[in-house]
Amino acid sequence: MTASCDIRGTTRLVGVIGDPVAHSRSPAMHNAAFRALGLDWCYVPLHVAPHSLEAALRGLVALGFVGANVTIPHKERAATLCDELTPAAEAVGAVNTLAVQEARLAGDNTDVGGLLLTLAEARVELERQEALVLGAGGSARAAVYALAQSGAQVTVANRTLARAEALVRSLQGRVRGRLVAIPLADRPALEASLQRATLLVNTTSVGMEPGPDESPLPVDLPLPPELTVLDLVYAPRQTRLLREAAARGCRTIEGLRVLVYQGALSFECWTGRAAPVEVMMSAAAEA
Ligand SMILES: NC(=O)c1ccc[n+]([C@@H]2O[C@H](COP(=O)([O-])OP(=O)(O)OC[C@H]3O[C@@H](n4cnc5c(N)ncnc54)[C@H](OP(=O)(O)O)[C@@H]3O)[C@@H](O)[C@H]2O)c1
Protein backbone atom coordinates (compact mmCIF):
# COMPACT_ATOMS: atom_id res chain seq x y z
CA MET A 1 0.00 0.00 0.00
CA THR A 2 1.38 3.46 -0.83
CA ALA A 3 1.02 6.34 1.57
CA SER A 4 -0.79 9.32 0.08
CA CYS A 5 -1.21 12.77 1.52
CA ASP A 6 -3.42 15.71 0.78
CA ILE A 7 -0.90 18.40 -0.18
CA ARG A 8 -1.93 22.05 0.18
CA GLY A 9 -0.11 25.37 0.26
CA THR A 10 0.13 25.06 4.03
CA THR A 11 1.56 21.53 4.04
CA ARG A 12 4.88 21.21 5.83
CA LEU A 13 7.44 19.06 4.02
CA VAL A 14 10.01 16.52 5.15
CA GLY A 15 11.54 13.63 3.22
CA VAL A 16 14.30 11.09 2.84
CA ILE A 17 17.40 11.65 0.70
CA GLY A 18 18.98 8.44 -0.64
CA ASP A 19 20.26 6.61 -3.70
CA PRO A 20 18.34 4.35 -4.21
CA VAL A 21 15.36 5.51 -2.18
CA ALA A 22 12.29 3.87 -3.74
CA HIS A 23 12.47 0.90 -1.33
CA SER A 24 12.43 3.08 1.81
CA ARG A 25 9.72 2.35 4.38
CA SER A 26 10.10 5.80 5.94
CA PRO A 27 7.47 7.60 3.76
CA ALA A 28 4.78 5.06 4.74
CA MET A 29 5.85 5.19 8.40
CA HIS A 30 5.93 9.00 8.74
CA ASN A 31 2.85 9.73 6.61
CA ALA A 32 0.86 7.25 8.73
CA ALA A 33 2.07 9.11 11.84
CA PHE A 34 1.07 12.51 10.38
CA ARG A 35 -2.40 11.18 9.51
CA ALA A 36 -2.81 9.63 12.97
CA LEU A 37 -2.08 12.99 14.64
CA GLY A 38 -4.05 15.03 12.06
CA LEU A 39 -0.92 16.99 11.06
CA ASP A 40 -0.82 18.86 7.72
CA TRP A 41 2.60 17.42 6.91
CA CYS A 42 3.93 15.23 4.09
CA TYR A 43 7.05 13.02 3.84
CA VAL A 44 8.46 12.45 0.35
CA PRO A 45 11.18 10.17 -1.06
CA LEU A 46 13.94 12.27 -2.67
CA HIS A 47 16.24 10.39 -5.04
CA VAL A 48 19.58 12.24 -4.94
CA ALA A 49 22.76 11.03 -6.68
CA PRO A 50 26.07 11.54 -4.80
CA HIS A 51 27.22 14.41 -7.08
CA SER A 52 24.01 16.34 -6.24
CA LEU A 53 24.06 15.91 -2.46
CA GLU A 54 25.38 19.35 -1.56
CA ALA A 55 22.92 21.09 -3.90
CA ALA A 56 20.08 18.94 -2.52
CA LEU A 57 20.88 19.91 1.08
CA ARG A 58 20.99 23.61 0.13
CA GLY A 59 17.72 22.98 -1.71
CA LEU A 60 16.04 21.75 1.47
CA VAL A 61 16.73 25.13 3.06
CA ALA A 62 15.72 27.08 -0.08
CA LEU A 63 12.47 25.15 -0.49
CA GLY A 64 11.41 25.57 3.13
CA PHE A 65 11.60 21.91 4.15
CA VAL A 66 11.39 21.37 7.92
CA GLY A 67 14.07 18.69 7.63
CA ALA A 68 14.90 15.31 6.13
CA ASN A 69 16.23 11.87 6.78
CA VAL A 70 19.45 10.85 5.04
CA THR A 71 20.13 7.28 4.06
CA ILE A 72 22.60 5.14 2.06
CA PRO A 73 25.02 6.24 0.65
CA HIS A 74 24.91 9.83 1.94
CA LYS A 75 25.05 9.62 5.75
CA GLU A 76 28.79 10.28 6.17
CA ARG A 77 29.14 13.04 3.56
CA ALA A 78 25.98 14.79 4.77
CA ALA A 79 27.62 15.09 8.20
CA THR A 80 30.42 17.15 6.64
CA LEU A 81 27.87 19.49 5.03
CA CYS A 82 25.89 20.37 8.19
CA ASP A 83 26.30 23.68 10.02
CA GLU A 84 26.11 21.90 13.37
CA LEU A 85 26.08 18.33 14.66
CA THR A 86 24.85 16.68 17.84
CA PRO A 87 27.59 14.93 19.87
CA ALA A 88 26.29 11.52 18.66
CA ALA A 89 26.39 12.54 14.98
CA GLU A 90 29.85 14.00 15.44
CA ALA A 91 31.25 10.89 17.16
CA VAL A 92 29.63 8.49 14.68
CA GLY A 93 30.65 10.71 11.75
CA ALA A 94 27.27 10.26 10.07
CA VAL A 95 23.83 11.88 10.14
CA ASN A 96 20.46 10.35 9.39
CA THR A 97 18.33 13.32 10.44
CA LEU A 98 18.55 16.94 9.31
CA ALA A 99 16.58 19.84 10.74
CA VAL A 100 16.45 23.25 9.06
CA GLN A 101 16.78 25.85 11.81
CA GLU A 102 16.80 29.50 10.71
CA ALA A 103 18.40 28.61 7.37
CA ARG A 104 21.04 26.45 9.06
CA LEU A 105 21.28 22.67 8.78
CA ALA A 106 21.51 20.78 12.06
CA GLY A 107 22.50 17.11 11.81
CA ASP A 108 21.64 14.33 14.25
CA ASN A 109 22.07 10.55 14.28
CA THR A 110 18.87 8.97 15.59
CA ASP A 111 20.16 5.47 14.73
CA VAL A 112 22.00 5.79 18.06
CA GLY A 113 18.93 6.77 20.09
CA GLY A 114 16.71 4.34 18.16
CA LEU A 115 18.90 1.42 19.18
CA LEU A 116 18.99 2.57 22.79
CA LEU A 117 15.19 3.04 22.99
CA THR A 118 14.74 -0.47 21.54
CA LEU A 119 17.06 -1.98 24.15
CA ALA A 120 15.49 0.07 26.95
CA GLU A 121 12.01 -1.13 25.90
CA ALA A 122 13.31 -4.72 26.15
CA ARG A 123 14.91 -3.87 29.53
CA VAL A 124 18.40 -4.81 28.32
CA GLU A 125 21.05 -3.65 30.81
CA LEU A 126 24.19 -2.12 29.22
CA GLU A 127 26.22 -0.64 32.07
CA ARG A 128 29.33 -2.85 32.66
CA GLN A 129 27.86 -5.57 30.39
CA GLU A 130 29.67 -7.23 27.48
CA ALA A 131 28.29 -6.90 23.96
CA LEU A 132 29.36 -8.54 20.70
CA VAL A 133 28.67 -6.51 17.55
CA LEU A 134 28.92 -8.26 14.17
CA GLY A 135 29.92 -5.91 11.33
CA ALA A 136 31.87 -2.67 11.03
CA GLY A 137 29.90 -0.73 8.41
CA GLY A 138 27.76 2.38 8.79
CA SER A 139 25.14 0.91 11.12
CA ALA A 140 27.87 -0.73 13.24
CA ARG A 141 29.42 2.69 13.98
CA ALA A 142 26.12 3.95 15.43
CA ALA A 143 25.53 0.69 17.34
CA VAL A 144 29.04 0.51 18.83
CA TYR A 145 28.89 4.17 19.87
CA ALA A 146 25.44 3.69 21.47
CA LEU A 147 26.46 0.58 23.43
CA ALA A 148 29.90 1.76 24.55
CA GLN A 149 28.64 5.22 25.49
CA SER A 150 26.08 3.47 27.70
CA GLY A 151 28.89 1.72 29.58
CA ALA A 152 29.09 -1.63 27.72
CA GLN A 153 32.40 -3.33 26.83
CA VAL A 154 32.10 -4.00 23.09
CA THR A 155 33.80 -6.59 20.88
CA VAL A 156 33.50 -5.75 17.16
CA ALA A 157 33.76 -8.80 14.87
CA ASN A 158 34.02 -8.12 11.15
CA ARG A 159 34.83 -10.11 8.00
CA THR A 160 37.42 -7.45 7.14
CA LEU A 161 39.44 -7.07 10.36
CA ALA A 162 41.06 -3.80 9.26
CA ARG A 163 37.62 -2.17 9.10
CA ALA A 164 36.76 -3.31 12.64
CA GLU A 165 40.13 -2.04 13.88
CA ALA A 166 39.57 1.34 12.20
CA LEU A 167 36.13 1.62 13.83
CA VAL A 168 37.57 0.79 17.25
CA ARG A 169 40.44 3.30 16.79
CA SER A 170 38.08 6.08 15.76
CA LEU A 171 35.74 5.65 18.76
CA GLN A 172 38.29 4.59 21.41
CA GLY A 173 38.66 7.36 23.98
CA ARG A 174 35.40 9.05 22.87
CA VAL A 175 33.18 6.45 24.57
CA ARG A 176 32.93 5.10 28.11
CA GLY A 177 33.24 1.36 27.38
CA ARG A 178 36.33 -0.58 26.24
CA LEU A 179 36.41 -1.64 22.56
CA VAL A 180 38.12 -4.67 20.97
CA ALA A 181 38.28 -5.76 17.30
CA ILE A 182 38.37 -9.42 16.18
CA PRO A 183 38.00 -11.17 12.80
CA LEU A 184 34.53 -12.65 12.20
CA ALA A 185 36.24 -15.87 11.05
CA ASP A 186 38.12 -16.33 14.38
CA ARG A 187 35.88 -18.99 15.94
CA PRO A 188 37.71 -19.31 19.32
CA ALA A 189 37.62 -15.52 19.80
CA LEU A 190 33.92 -15.43 18.89
CA GLU A 191 33.13 -18.27 21.30
CA ALA A 192 35.05 -16.59 24.11
CA SER A 193 33.27 -13.29 23.48
CA LEU A 194 29.85 -15.00 23.37
CA GLN A 195 30.50 -16.69 26.72
CA ARG A 196 31.05 -13.27 28.34
CA ALA A 197 28.41 -11.32 26.39
CA THR A 198 24.84 -10.59 27.47
CA LEU A 199 23.99 -8.92 24.13
CA LEU A 200 24.69 -9.83 20.49
CA VAL A 201 23.90 -7.28 17.76
CA ASN A 202 24.10 -8.15 14.07
CA THR A 203 24.83 -5.09 11.94
CA THR A 204 26.04 -7.01 8.87
CA SER A 205 23.76 -7.32 5.86
CA VAL A 206 23.97 -11.14 6.06
CA GLY A 207 20.49 -12.68 6.32
CA MET A 208 18.64 -9.92 4.49
CA GLU A 209 16.62 -10.58 1.33
CA PRO A 210 17.47 -12.18 -1.06
CA GLY A 211 19.52 -14.41 1.31
CA PRO A 212 17.12 -15.05 4.23
CA ASP A 213 18.65 -18.48 4.97
CA GLU A 214 22.13 -17.08 5.62
CA SER A 215 23.49 -16.32 9.09
CA PRO A 216 26.45 -14.09 9.98
CA LEU A 217 27.56 -16.74 12.55
CA PRO A 218 28.27 -20.45 11.99
CA VAL A 219 24.96 -22.12 12.89
CA ASP A 220 26.69 -24.63 15.20
CA LEU A 221 28.27 -21.87 17.31
CA PRO A 222 26.90 -22.18 20.88
CA LEU A 223 24.69 -19.23 21.86
CA PRO A 224 24.16 -19.09 25.65
CA PRO A 225 20.41 -18.98 26.47
CA GLU A 226 21.02 -15.89 28.67
CA LEU A 227 22.01 -13.93 25.55
CA THR A 228 19.74 -11.25 24.04
CA VAL A 229 20.07 -11.16 20.24
CA LEU A 230 19.18 -8.09 18.17
CA ASP A 231 19.38 -8.29 14.38
CA LEU A 232 19.35 -4.91 12.59
CA VAL A 233 18.29 -6.67 9.38
CA TYR A 234 14.52 -6.10 9.11
CA ALA A 235 13.67 -7.78 5.78
CA PRO A 236 12.84 -10.51 6.65
CA ARG A 237 11.72 -9.62 10.18
CA GLN A 238 12.58 -13.10 11.53
CA THR A 239 16.10 -13.64 10.20
CA ARG A 240 17.94 -16.96 10.31
CA LEU A 241 20.05 -15.60 13.19
CA LEU A 242 16.94 -14.70 15.22
CA ARG A 243 15.34 -18.08 14.47
CA GLU A 244 18.48 -19.97 15.57
CA ALA A 245 18.79 -17.82 18.69
CA ALA A 246 15.13 -18.32 19.66
CA ALA A 247 15.54 -22.09 19.19
CA ARG A 248 18.34 -21.99 21.82
CA GLY A 249 16.21 -20.09 24.29
CA CYS A 250 17.72 -16.62 23.73
CA ARG A 251 15.59 -13.50 23.84
CA THR A 252 15.36 -11.97 20.35
CA ILE A 253 14.61 -8.43 19.13
CA GLU A 254 13.69 -7.53 15.55
CA GLY A 255 15.53 -4.79 13.61
CA LEU A 256 12.19 -3.30 12.55
CA ARG A 257 11.83 -1.98 16.11
CA VAL A 258 15.10 -0.01 15.74
CA LEU A 259 13.95 1.35 12.37
CA VAL A 260 10.71 2.57 13.93
CA TYR A 261 12.38 4.15 16.97
CA GLN A 262 14.97 6.01 14.88
CA GLY A 263 12.04 7.31 12.80
CA ALA A 264 10.10 8.22 15.94
CA LEU A 265 13.03 10.32 17.18
CA SER A 266 13.27 12.12 13.80
CA PHE A 267 9.50 12.73 13.92
CA GLU A 268 9.77 14.25 17.40
CA CYS A 269 12.74 16.40 16.35
CA TRP A 270 10.75 17.92 13.44
CA THR A 271 7.24 18.17 14.89
CA GLY A 272 7.90 18.58 18.62
CA ARG A 273 5.11 16.02 19.17
CA ALA A 274 5.32 12.55 20.73
CA ALA A 275 5.51 10.00 17.90
CA PRO A 276 2.68 7.43 17.59
CA VAL A 277 5.14 4.54 17.74
CA GLU A 278 2.66 1.68 17.25
CA VAL A 279 1.07 3.41 14.22
CA MET A 280 4.57 3.77 12.75
CA MET A 281 5.34 0.13 13.56
CA SER A 282 2.24 -1.15 11.72
CA ALA A 283 2.95 1.08 8.70
CA ALA A 284 6.63 0.01 8.54
CA ALA A 285 5.67 -3.67 8.85
CA GLU A 286 3.08 -3.33 6.08
CA ALA A 287 5.25 -1.26 3.71
N1 LIG B 1 17.05 -1.68 11.65
C1 LIG B 1 17.57 -0.52 11.31
O1 LIG B 1 17.12 0.55 11.73
C2 LIG B 1 18.74 -0.49 10.40
C3 LIG B 1 19.50 0.68 10.25
C4 LIG B 1 20.61 0.66 9.40
C5 LIG B 1 20.93 -0.49 8.72
N2 LIG B 1 20.18 -1.62 8.88
C6 LIG B 1 20.53 -2.87 8.19
O2 LIG B 1 21.85 -3.22 8.61
C7 LIG B 1 22.53 -3.88 7.57
C8 LIG B 1 23.91 -3.26 7.34
O3 LIG B 1 23.78 -1.91 6.93
P1 LIG B 1 25.06 -0.94 6.83
O4 LIG B 1 24.55 0.37 6.40
O5 LIG B 1 25.86 -1.01 8.08
O6 LIG B 1 25.86 -1.63 5.63
P2 LIG B 1 27.43 -1.46 5.24
O7 LIG B 1 27.97 -0.17 5.72
O8 LIG B 1 27.49 -1.78 3.78
O9 LIG B 1 28.16 -2.65 6.06
C9 LIG B 1 27.92 -3.98 5.75
C10 LIG B 1 28.56 -4.89 6.78
O10 LIG B 1 28.17 -6.23 6.49
C11 LIG B 1 29.37 -7.04 6.34
N3 LIG B 1 29.13 -8.07 5.35
C12 LIG B 1 28.55 -7.94 4.13
N4 LIG B 1 28.49 -9.14 3.50
C13 LIG B 1 29.05 -10.05 4.35
C14 LIG B 1 29.28 -11.46 4.30
N5 LIG B 1 28.90 -12.16 3.23
N6 LIG B 1 29.85 -12.06 5.35
C15 LIG B 1 30.22 -11.35 6.44
N7 LIG B 1 30.03 -10.01 6.57
C16 LIG B 1 29.45 -9.37 5.53
C17 LIG B 1 30.44 -6.06 5.90
O11 LIG B 1 31.71 -6.62 6.18
P3 LIG B 1 33.04 -6.09 5.41
O12 LIG B 1 33.47 -4.85 6.12
O13 LIG B 1 33.99 -7.21 5.55
O14 LIG B 1 32.62 -5.83 3.98
C18 LIG B 1 30.10 -4.86 6.78
O15 LIG B 1 30.57 -5.04 8.08
C19 LIG B 1 21.59 -3.83 6.35
O16 LIG B 1 20.90 -5.05 6.27
C20 LIG B 1 20.63 -2.71 6.69
O17 LIG B 1 19.36 -2.89 6.07
C21 LIG B 1 19.10 -1.64 9.70
Short mmCIF file of C-alpha atoms in Angstrom, two decimals, residues 7-284:
data_model
loop_
_atom_site.label_atom_id
_atom_site.label_comp_id
_atom_site.label_asym_id
_atom_site.label_seq_id
_atom_site.Cartn_x
_atom_site.Cartn_y
_atom_site.Cartn_z
CA ILE A 7 -0.90 18.40 -0.18
CA ARG A 8 -1.93 22.05 0.18
CA GLY A 9 -0.11 25.37 0.26
CA THR A 10 0.13 25.06 4.03
CA THR A 11 1.56 21.53 4.04
CA ARG A 12 4.88 21.21 5.83
CA LEU A 13 7.44 19.06 4.02
CA VAL A 14 10.01 16.52 5.15
CA GLY A 15 11.54 13.63 3.22
CA VAL A 16 14.30 11.09 2.84
CA ILE A 17 17.40 11.65 0.70
CA GLY A 18 18.98 8.44 -0.64
CA ASP A 19 20.26 6.61 -3.70
CA PRO A 20 18.34 4.35 -4.21
CA VAL A 21 15.36 5.51 -2.18
CA ALA A 22 12.29 3.87 -3.74
CA HIS A 23 12.47 0.90 -1.33
CA SER A 24 12.43 3.08 1.81
CA ARG A 25 9.72 2.35 4.38
CA SER A 26 10.10 5.80 5.94
CA PRO A 27 7.47 7.60 3.76
CA ALA A 28 4.78 5.06 4.74
CA MET A 29 5.85 5.19 8.40
CA HIS A 30 5.93 9.00 8.74
CA ASN A 31 2.85 9.73 6.61
CA ALA A 32 0.86 7.25 8.73
CA ALA A 33 2.07 9.11 11.84
CA PHE A 34 1.07 12.51 10.38
CA ARG A 35 -2.40 11.18 9.51
CA ALA A 36 -2.81 9.63 12.97
CA LEU A 37 -2.08 12.99 14.64
CA GLY A 38 -4.05 15.03 12.06
CA LEU A 39 -0.92 16.99 11.06
CA ASP A 40 -0.82 18.86 7.72
CA TRP A 41 2.60 17.42 6.91
CA CYS A 42 3.93 15.23 4.09
CA TYR A 43 7.05 13.02 3.84
CA VAL A 44 8.46 12.45 0.35
CA PRO A 45 11.18 10.17 -1.06
CA LEU A 46 13.94 12.27 -2.67
CA HIS A 47 16.24 10.39 -5.04
CA VAL A 48 19.58 12.24 -4.94
CA ALA A 49 22.76 11.03 -6.68
CA PRO A 50 26.07 11.54 -4.80
CA HIS A 51 27.22 14.41 -7.08
CA SER A 52 24.01 16.34 -6.24
CA LEU A 53 24.06 15.91 -2.46
CA GLU A 54 25.38 19.35 -1.56
CA ALA A 55 22.92 21.09 -3.90
CA ALA A 56 20.08 18.94 -2.52
CA LEU A 57 20.88 19.91 1.08
CA ARG A 58 20.99 23.61 0.13
CA GLY A 59 17.72 22.98 -1.71
CA LEU A 60 16.04 21.75 1.47
CA VAL A 61 16.73 25.13 3.06
CA ALA A 62 15.72 27.08 -0.08
CA LEU A 63 12.47 25.15 -0.49
CA GLY A 64 11.41 25.57 3.13
CA PHE A 65 11.60 21.91 4.15
CA VAL A 66 11.39 21.37 7.92
CA GLY A 67 14.07 18.69 7.63
CA ALA A 68 14.90 15.31 6.13
CA ASN A 69 16.23 11.87 6.78
CA VAL A 70 19.45 10.85 5.04
CA THR A 71 20.13 7.28 4.06
CA ILE A 72 22.60 5.14 2.06
CA PRO A 73 25.02 6.24 0.65
CA HIS A 74 24.91 9.83 1.94
CA LYS A 75 25.05 9.62 5.75
CA GLU A 76 28.79 10.28 6.17
CA ARG A 77 29.14 13.04 3.56
CA ALA A 78 25.98 14.79 4.77
CA ALA A 79 27.62 15.09 8.20
CA THR A 80 30.42 17.15 6.64
CA LEU A 81 27.87 19.49 5.03
CA CYS A 82 25.89 20.37 8.19
CA ASP A 83 26.30 23.68 10.02
CA GLU A 84 26.11 21.90 13.37
CA LEU A 85 26.08 18.33 14.66
CA THR A 86 24.85 16.68 17.84
CA PRO A 87 27.59 14.93 19.87
CA ALA A 88 26.29 11.52 18.66
CA ALA A 89 26.39 12.54 14.98
CA GLU A 90 29.85 14.00 15.44
CA ALA A 91 31.25 10.89 17.16
CA VAL A 92 29.63 8.49 14.68
CA GLY A 93 30.65 10.71 11.75
CA ALA A 94 27.27 10.26 10.07
CA VAL A 95 23.83 11.88 10.14
CA ASN A 96 20.46 10.35 9.39
CA THR A 97 18.33 13.32 10.44
CA LEU A 98 18.55 16.94 9.31
CA ALA A 99 16.58 19.84 10.74
CA VAL A 100 16.45 23.25 9.06
CA GLN A 101 16.78 25.85 11.81
CA GLU A 102 16.80 29.50 10.71
CA ALA A 103 18.40 28.61 7.37
CA ARG A 104 21.04 26.45 9.06
CA LEU A 105 21.28 22.67 8.78
CA ALA A 106 21.51 20.78 12.06
CA GLY A 107 22.50 17.11 11.81
CA ASP A 108 21.64 14.33 14.25
CA ASN A 109 22.07 10.55 14.28
CA THR A 110 18.87 8.97 15.59
CA ASP A 111 20.16 5.47 14.73
CA VAL A 112 22.00 5.79 18.06
CA GLY A 113 18.93 6.77 20.09
CA GLY A 114 16.71 4.34 18.16
CA LEU A 115 18.90 1.42 19.18
CA LEU A 116 18.99 2.57 22.79
CA LEU A 117 15.19 3.04 22.99
CA THR A 118 14.74 -0.47 21.54
CA LEU A 119 17.06 -1.98 24.15
CA ALA A 120 15.49 0.07 26.95
CA GLU A 121 12.01 -1.13 25.90
CA ALA A 122 13.31 -4.72 26.15
CA ARG A 123 14.91 -3.87 29.53
CA VAL A 124 18.40 -4.81 28.32
CA GLU A 125 21.05 -3.65 30.81
CA LEU A 126 24.19 -2.12 29.22
CA GLU A 127 26.22 -0.64 32.07
CA ARG A 128 29.33 -2.85 32.66
CA GLN A 129 27.86 -5.57 30.39
CA GLU A 130 29.67 -7.23 27.48
CA ALA A 131 28.29 -6.90 23.96
CA LEU A 132 29.36 -8.54 20.70
CA VAL A 133 28.67 -6.51 17.55
CA LEU A 134 28.92 -8.26 14.17
CA GLY A 135 29.92 -5.91 11.33
CA ALA A 136 31.87 -2.67 11.03
CA GLY A 137 29.90 -0.73 8.41
CA GLY A 138 27.76 2.38 8.79
CA SER A 139 25.14 0.91 11.12
CA ALA A 140 27.87 -0.73 13.24
CA ARG A 141 29.42 2.69 13.98
CA ALA A 142 26.12 3.95 15.43
CA ALA A 143 25.53 0.69 17.34
CA VAL A 144 29.04 0.51 18.83
CA TYR A 145 28.89 4.17 19.87
CA ALA A 146 25.44 3.69 21.47
CA LEU A 147 26.46 0.58 23.43
CA ALA A 148 29.90 1.76 24.55
CA GLN A 149 28.64 5.22 25.49
CA SER A 150 26.08 3.47 27.70
CA GLY A 151 28.89 1.72 29.58
CA ALA A 152 29.09 -1.63 27.72
CA GLN A 153 32.40 -3.33 26.83
CA VAL A 154 32.10 -4.00 23.09
CA THR A 155 33.80 -6.59 20.88
CA VAL A 156 33.50 -5.75 17.16
CA ALA A 157 33.76 -8.80 14.87
CA ASN A 158 34.02 -8.12 11.15
CA ARG A 159 34.83 -10.11 8.00
CA THR A 160 37.42 -7.45 7.14
CA LEU A 161 39.44 -7.07 10.36
CA ALA A 162 41.06 -3.80 9.26
CA ARG A 163 37.62 -2.17 9.10
CA ALA A 164 36.76 -3.31 12.64
CA GLU A 165 40.13 -2.04 13.88
CA ALA A 166 39.57 1.34 12.20
CA LEU A 167 36.13 1.62 13.83
CA VAL A 168 37.57 0.79 17.25
CA ARG A 169 40.44 3.30 16.79
CA SER A 170 38.08 6.08 15.76
CA LEU A 171 35.74 5.65 18.76
CA GLN A 172 38.29 4.59 21.41
CA GLY A 173 38.66 7.36 23.98
CA ARG A 174 35.40 9.05 22.87
CA VAL A 175 33.18 6.45 24.57
CA ARG A 176 32.93 5.10 28.11
CA GLY A 177 33.24 1.36 27.38
CA ARG A 178 36.33 -0.58 26.24
CA LEU A 179 36.41 -1.64 22.56
CA VAL A 180 38.12 -4.67 20.97
CA ALA A 181 38.28 -5.76 17.30
CA ILE A 182 38.37 -9.42 16.18
CA PRO A 183 38.00 -11.17 12.80
CA LEU A 184 34.53 -12.65 12.20
CA ALA A 185 36.24 -15.87 11.05
CA ASP A 186 38.12 -16.33 14.38
CA ARG A 187 35.88 -18.99 15.94
CA PRO A 188 37.71 -19.31 19.32
CA ALA A 189 37.62 -15.52 19.80
CA LEU A 190 33.92 -15.43 18.89
CA GLU A 191 33.13 -18.27 21.30
CA ALA A 192 35.05 -16.59 24.11
CA SER A 193 33.27 -13.29 23.48
CA LEU A 194 29.85 -15.00 23.37
CA GLN A 195 30.50 -16.69 26.72
CA ARG A 196 31.05 -13.27 28.34
CA ALA A 197 28.41 -11.32 26.39
CA THR A 198 24.84 -10.59 27.47
CA LEU A 199 23.99 -8.92 24.13
CA LEU A 200 24.69 -9.83 20.49
CA VAL A 201 23.90 -7.28 17.76
CA ASN A 202 24.10 -8.15 14.07
CA THR A 203 24.83 -5.09 11.94
CA THR A 204 26.04 -7.01 8.87
CA SER A 205 23.76 -7.32 5.86
CA VAL A 206 23.97 -11.14 6.06
CA GLY A 207 20.49 -12.68 6.32
CA MET A 208 18.64 -9.92 4.49
CA GLU A 209 16.62 -10.58 1.33
CA PRO A 210 17.47 -12.18 -1.06
CA GLY A 211 19.52 -14.41 1.31
CA PRO A 212 17.12 -15.05 4.23
CA ASP A 213 18.65 -18.48 4.97
CA GLU A 214 22.13 -17.08 5.62
CA SER A 215 23.49 -16.32 9.09
CA PRO A 216 26.45 -14.09 9.98
CA LEU A 217 27.56 -16.74 12.55
CA PRO A 218 28.27 -20.45 11.99
CA VAL A 219 24.96 -22.12 12.89
CA ASP A 220 26.69 -24.63 15.20
CA LEU A 221 28.27 -21.87 17.31
CA PRO A 222 26.90 -22.18 20.88
CA LEU A 223 24.69 -19.23 21.86
CA PRO A 224 24.16 -19.09 25.65
CA PRO A 225 20.41 -18.98 26.47
CA GLU A 226 21.02 -15.89 28.67
CA LEU A 227 22.01 -13.93 25.55
CA THR A 228 19.74 -11.25 24.04
CA VAL A 229 20.07 -11.16 20.24
CA LEU A 230 19.18 -8.09 18.17
CA ASP A 231 19.38 -8.29 14.38
CA LEU A 232 19.35 -4.91 12.59
CA VAL A 233 18.29 -6.67 9.38
CA TYR A 234 14.52 -6.10 9.11
CA ALA A 235 13.67 -7.78 5.78
CA PRO A 236 12.84 -10.51 6.65
CA ARG A 237 11.72 -9.62 10.18
CA GLN A 238 12.58 -13.10 11.53
CA THR A 239 16.10 -13.64 10.20
CA ARG A 240 17.94 -16.96 10.31
CA LEU A 241 20.05 -15.60 13.19
CA LEU A 242 16.94 -14.70 15.22
CA ARG A 243 15.34 -18.08 14.47
CA GLU A 244 18.48 -19.97 15.57
CA ALA A 245 18.79 -17.82 18.69
CA ALA A 246 15.13 -18.32 19.66
CA ALA A 247 15.54 -22.09 19.19
CA ARG A 248 18.34 -21.99 21.82
CA GLY A 249 16.21 -20.09 24.29
CA CYS A 250 17.72 -16.62 23.73
CA ARG A 251 15.59 -13.50 23.84
CA THR A 252 15.36 -11.97 20.35
CA ILE A 253 14.61 -8.43 19.13
CA GLU A 254 13.69 -7.53 15.55
CA GLY A 255 15.53 -4.79 13.61
CA LEU A 256 12.19 -3.30 12.55
CA ARG A 257 11.83 -1.98 16.11
CA VAL A 258 15.10 -0.01 15.74
CA LEU A 259 13.95 1.35 12.37
CA VAL A 260 10.71 2.57 13.93
CA TYR A 261 12.38 4.15 16.97
CA GLN A 262 14.97 6.01 14.88
CA GLY A 263 12.04 7.31 12.80
CA ALA A 264 10.10 8.22 15.94
CA LEU A 265 13.03 10.32 17.18
CA SER A 266 13.27 12.12 13.80
CA PHE A 267 9.50 12.73 13.92
CA GLU A 268 9.77 14.25 17.40
CA CYS A 269 12.74 16.40 16.35
CA TRP A 270 10.75 17.92 13.44
CA THR A 271 7.24 18.17 14.89
CA GLY A 272 7.90 18.58 18.62
CA ARG A 273 5.11 16.02 19.17
CA ALA A 274 5.32 12.55 20.73
CA ALA A 275 5.51 10.00 17.90
CA PRO A 276 2.68 7.43 17.59
CA VAL A 277 5.14 4.54 17.74
CA GLU A 278 2.66 1.68 17.25
CA VAL A 279 1.07 3.41 14.22
CA MET A 280 4.57 3.77 12.75
CA MET A 281 5.34 0.13 13.56
CA SER A 282 2.24 -1.15 11.72
CA ALA A 283 2.95 1.08 8.70
CA ALA A 284 6.63 0.01 8.54
#
